[in-house]
Steps between C-alpha positions, in 0.01 A plus 500: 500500500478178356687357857207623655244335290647158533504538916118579504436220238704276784292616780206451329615097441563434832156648634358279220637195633406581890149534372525138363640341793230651708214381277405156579306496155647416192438847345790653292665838566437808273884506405490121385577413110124433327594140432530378848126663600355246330711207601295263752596258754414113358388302801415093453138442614595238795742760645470575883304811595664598868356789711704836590529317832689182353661708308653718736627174708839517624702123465805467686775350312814322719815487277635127608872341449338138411531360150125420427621287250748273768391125563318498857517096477849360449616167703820304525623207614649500846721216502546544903133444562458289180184726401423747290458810674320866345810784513345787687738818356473507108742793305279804421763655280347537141738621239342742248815562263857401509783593264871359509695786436919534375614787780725445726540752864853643500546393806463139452748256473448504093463841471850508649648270252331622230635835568806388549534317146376782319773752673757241359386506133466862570845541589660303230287744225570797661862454522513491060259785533752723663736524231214616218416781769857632504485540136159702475591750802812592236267576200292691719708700675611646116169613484467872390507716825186648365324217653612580825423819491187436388487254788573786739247664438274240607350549925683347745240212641562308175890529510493340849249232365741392266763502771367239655375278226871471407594419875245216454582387163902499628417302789312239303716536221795390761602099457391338842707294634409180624550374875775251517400164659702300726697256419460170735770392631651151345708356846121604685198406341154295527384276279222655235246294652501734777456792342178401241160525625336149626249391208459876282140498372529532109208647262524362153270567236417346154286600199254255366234471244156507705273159478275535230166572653159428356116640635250213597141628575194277589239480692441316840094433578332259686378321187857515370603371821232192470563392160913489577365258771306298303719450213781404770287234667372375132910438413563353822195216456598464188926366596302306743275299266828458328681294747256295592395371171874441483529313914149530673595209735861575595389878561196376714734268723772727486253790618349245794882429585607831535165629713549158763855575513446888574206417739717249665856700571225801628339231713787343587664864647206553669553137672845527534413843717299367734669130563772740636289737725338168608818324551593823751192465693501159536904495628335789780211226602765228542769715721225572740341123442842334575672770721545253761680249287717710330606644897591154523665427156712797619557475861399144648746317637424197714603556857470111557839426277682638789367147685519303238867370415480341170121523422344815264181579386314601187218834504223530303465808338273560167319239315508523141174394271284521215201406375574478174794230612266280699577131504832566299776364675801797540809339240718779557629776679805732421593838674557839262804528536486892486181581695543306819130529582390298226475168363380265267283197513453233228143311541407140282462158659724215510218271486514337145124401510378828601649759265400858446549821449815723656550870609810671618452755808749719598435661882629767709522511904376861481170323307381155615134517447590519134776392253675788311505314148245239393611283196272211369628176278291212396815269616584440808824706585733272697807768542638782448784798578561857480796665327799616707557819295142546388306444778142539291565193277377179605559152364257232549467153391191357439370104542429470134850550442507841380699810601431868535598814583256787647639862552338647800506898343252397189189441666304262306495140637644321244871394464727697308711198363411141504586206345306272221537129378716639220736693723584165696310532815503209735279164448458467883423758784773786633618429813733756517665823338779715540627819364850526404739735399463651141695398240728640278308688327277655824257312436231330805564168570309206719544124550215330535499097651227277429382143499561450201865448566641844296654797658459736253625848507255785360661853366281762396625616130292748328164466707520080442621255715762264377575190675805269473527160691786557752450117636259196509513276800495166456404208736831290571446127407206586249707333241590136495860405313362173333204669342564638142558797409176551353279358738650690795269737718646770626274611877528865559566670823245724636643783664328671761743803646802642433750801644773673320826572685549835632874520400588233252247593216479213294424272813136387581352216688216329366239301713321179329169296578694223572682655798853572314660807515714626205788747481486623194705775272360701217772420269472088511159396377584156468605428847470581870807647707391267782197312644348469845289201661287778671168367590255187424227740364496783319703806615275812522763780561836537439680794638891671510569649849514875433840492684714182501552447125575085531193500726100390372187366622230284385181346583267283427168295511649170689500777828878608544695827460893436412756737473771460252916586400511458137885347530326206668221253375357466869288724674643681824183534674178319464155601707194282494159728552270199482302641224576559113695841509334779244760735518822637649671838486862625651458791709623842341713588868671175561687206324342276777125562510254362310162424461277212373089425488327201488206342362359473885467908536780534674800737435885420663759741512837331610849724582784229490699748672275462884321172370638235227340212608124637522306818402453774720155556409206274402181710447237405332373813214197306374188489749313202295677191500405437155687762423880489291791748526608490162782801546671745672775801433658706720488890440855670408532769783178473768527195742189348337408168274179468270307150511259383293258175477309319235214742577617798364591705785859635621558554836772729604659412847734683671880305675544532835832635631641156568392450135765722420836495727760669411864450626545665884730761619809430678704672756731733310409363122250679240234255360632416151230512211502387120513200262815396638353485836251260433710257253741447781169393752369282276867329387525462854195259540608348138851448664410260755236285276781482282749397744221226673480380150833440401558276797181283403 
């Protein structure tokens, strides 16, 4: 009976509770306890009222892989592309819990081991075990038989669970043997670096007291945030006022400095930017401008030589000018000896009355509307020369007497180097300079000739020039023997050119005012090696043929060209041009041409090898009359020669074929070529003057 009671009391529950869930009310069941009747829902005033309709509104929810909690905005530098670029697939994995935990699989690697260690120290246990066993089966087997019997009695399903716990415990009980390993064989073996893993990864760890940690709370608001401001800005005024009670002027100028220079080096890049886009352009505009005469610097050759036996001619090609270098008479001119293309040009004016400022141009062929390097002096420059080795340093001598030295990479247009009256610069104008090897100690070195009567040579120690006196001409019968000592005047030389030997380095010849020509060495400063009656004015060039070594050339204003052998005190040839001769330059191809320009505008090239009585071209350069050649140069590998007048302009002009013979073919024979080629032509010629002069 009471089973039954308790199943109708259940019953009754259960109908109870269907009742509630089908009441949408919040009335309370009969069978409810009397203290949850009056319990009543608490609702805040604000709360949402929702219809049956809302209510009963069905929201689909889609279960998603995506961590809503992943970055959607990561970038990274892509140093192919240079830019940072966004990543497009971000890891959605979001770890909830992890736990590192100490089991290992048995079928691992380390499981193995493991295993097999323990079965080891099993063994060795076991194996005293065994003998303690052996003792107790004794003491029990002298156990009253009234324990078996009792034992007997027992059912048989225990008896054979018993059986085979023993079988168990005898098998574990058993000492396991371990598996003998291999011995390697000694006469056969690799080395033990062969048989280690390459670079084992290693997990050590250490314990350590934790950093000591301490809790920081504040409060971050945008008045905060202002004040923090204001107190920073109040500090920094107040370091200011500071220094500049202690230097307001210095910081001032210092501050002015700083902003020209930064101002400047942004202008200047700027500047620097476009001068080279412009120079670009403006190299385009000429090629087109002047495509005809560079066809003709290239390919011309005068078909009229073939008629013409012993008679060339000279092309005009470009005309070089500036405005900047108007009435300044060209001083100057010296090939780079590295970029073939361009050259240098030295403007001043040789008038003493009428002296001004100088400049130093420096053109290319590929640009002759516009020089490639402007440089500005308030001297007259009256010579220069460009370094063998470093073709962007230039030497140039000035009329006040000063030297310098500009370096074509630094673009600003003063000179790098230049002399003072303290570092012994010249009292009278530079006629001519000369770079020289360096010394000893690698460092530059010029000579420098003036009229002042000193050659002086210049080395550049330390970022100073330092001169020393190598010799100071003096004019022979300046001093009289019956004068005293102390009333004797010493008259100075003026030099006005000089040439070093190519060979014999201490050897240079030295041309004077007075017409003499010295050979000189840079060990004797007290005397000359040997002197030459050269000319009755002054001598204006003096030049070593680039091939004979006894062999040199000189000219002068009394209108003659004479060619020289240093073993004798005559000249071998002698050429009157019935004007004062500027200039004269030995052609780069051949020990027997040269050429020589006048005061009349006219330029002469003579090759003693067809002609050596007479030039075999007289063409005037100049188209005024009024008009001077004051030099000329011939360039090192194109068949060309640069001119240029008291003006200011260069003319380039281009040698005809005959200009430039070179020895024929013959039957059978290969044309020989090479210094030694053209030593033995010209000590041919020097041969038979000899000869006609030993029998006079």
């Amino acid at each position: 009976m009471p089973q039954k009671q308790t199943r109708k009391q259940s019953i009754s529950a259960t109908r109870g509770a269907r009742k509630r869930d089908e009441d949408s009310g919040t009335d309370v069941g009969d069978g409810t306890d009397e203290w949850s009747q009056s319990r009543a829902t608490v609702r805040p005033p604000d709360q949402l009222e929702l219809t049956d309709a809302e209510l009963k509104e069905e929201f689909t929810r889609i279960l998603t892989a995506n961590n809503p909690h992943a970055p959607q905005n990561i970038v990274r530098y892509s140093f192919k592309e240079g830019t940072y670029k966004a990543i497009g697939f971000v890891n959605q994995m979001a770890v909830h819990f992890s736990q590192v935990g100490n089991l290992i699989p048995k079928d691992s690697d380390e499981g193995r081991r493991q295993h097999y260690r323990a079965e080891l120290a099993a063994g060795s246990q076991e194996s005293a075990k065994v003998v303690t066993s052996e003792t107790e089966v004794l003491e029990e087997d002298e156990e009253p038989k009234e324990a078996e019997t009792e034992a007997g009695s027992q059912t048989d399903v225990p008896a054979a669970a018993e059986t085979t716990e023993k079988v168990v415990e005898e098998e574990l009980m058993a000492p396991v043997q371990p598996k003998e390993r291999k011995l390697t064989n000694q006469f056969n073996f690799s080395e033990r670096a062969s048989q280690t893993f390459n670079n084992p990864l290693r997990d050590r760890e250490c314990q350590m007291e934790p950093p000591p940690r301490t809790n920081f709370s504040a409060t971050a608001n945008q008045w905060e945030i202002y004040d923090a401001y204001v107190d920073e800005l109040e500090k920094l005024e107040k370091t200011k006022e500071k220094e500049k009670t202690k230097t307001p002027v210095a910081k001032k100028t210092e501050k002015m400095a700083m902003r020209k220079l930064t101002s400047m080096e942004s202008q200047s890049d700027d500047i620097t930017k476009v001068t080279q886009a412009a120079k670009i352009v403006e190299r385009m505009v000429n090629q087109n401008t002047y495509d005809d005469v560079a066809q003709d610097f290239k390919y011309y050759e005068d078909a009229a030589d073939e008629y013409r036996d012993q008679e060339g001619t000279l092309l005009p090609l470009w005309k070089f000018q500036n405005d900047k270098a108007k009435r300044l008479a060209v001083t100057a001119l010296c090939w780079n000896p590295k970029y073939k293309d361009l050259f240098a040009v030295g403007h001043g004016s040789y008038d003493f009355m009428k002296q001004s400022r100088g400049m130093l141009l420096l053109y290319s062929m590929k640009n002759p509307s516009f020089p490639e390097y402007i440089f500005s002096s308030e001297s007259g420059i009256m010579c220069l020369d460009m370094h063998g080795d470093h073709p962007y340093l230039v030497v140039a001598g000035y009329y006040d007497g000063n030297v310098a030295i500009y370096n074509l990479k630094k673009p600003h247009s003063q000179p790098c180097f230049r002399s003072t009256s303290k570092s012994g610069k010249h009292t009278d104008p530079v006629w001519q300079v000369k770079w020289q090897k360096d010394d000893m100690d690698n460092n530059l070195n010029f000579f420098s000739v003036s009229s002042d009567g000193r050659i002086v040579s210049w080395t550049l120690v330390k970022s100073e020039l330092v001169h020393t006196d190598v010799i100071k001409l003096k004019a022979e019968g300046s001093s009289a023997t019956d004068i005293p000592e102390g009333l004797q005047l010493h008259t100075v030389g003026c030099g006005t050119a000089f040439d070093f030997h190519r060979e014999i380095d201490y050897m240079f010849l030295v041309g004077t005012e007075e017409g003499k020509i010295y050979k000189c060495s840079k060990s004797y400063s007290s005397q000359f090696l040997d002197t030459y009656d050269a000319h009755n004015m002054a001598v204006d060039a003096v030049i070593w043929n680039p091939f004979h070594t006894k062999v040199f050339m000189s000219c002068s204003s009394d209108w003659t060209v004479k060619i020289w052998d240093h073993t004798i005190k005559t000249p071998m040839f002698i050429y009157d041009l019935n004007s004062a001769v500027g200039d004269v330059a030995w052609a780069p191809y051949s020990s027997t041409v040269f050429a020589a320009v006048t005061t009349d505008g006219k330029a002469h090239v003579f090759d003693l090898a067809v002609n050596k009585y007479e030039a075999i071209c007289n063409q005037p350069v100049v188209a005024k009359k009024k008009n001077k050649i004051t030099h000329v140069q011939f360039n090192p590998i194109h068949p060309i020669i640069i001119v240029g007048d008291d003006r200011g302009h260069i003319t380039c002009l281009k040698l005809s074929p005959n200009l430039r013979k070179m020895p024929k073919e013959k039957k059978g024979q290969e044309v020989q070529k090479g210094p030694a080629v053209e030593i033995a032509k010209l000590d041919k010629l020097l041969n038979v003057v000899r000869e006609v002069k030993t029998k006079t």
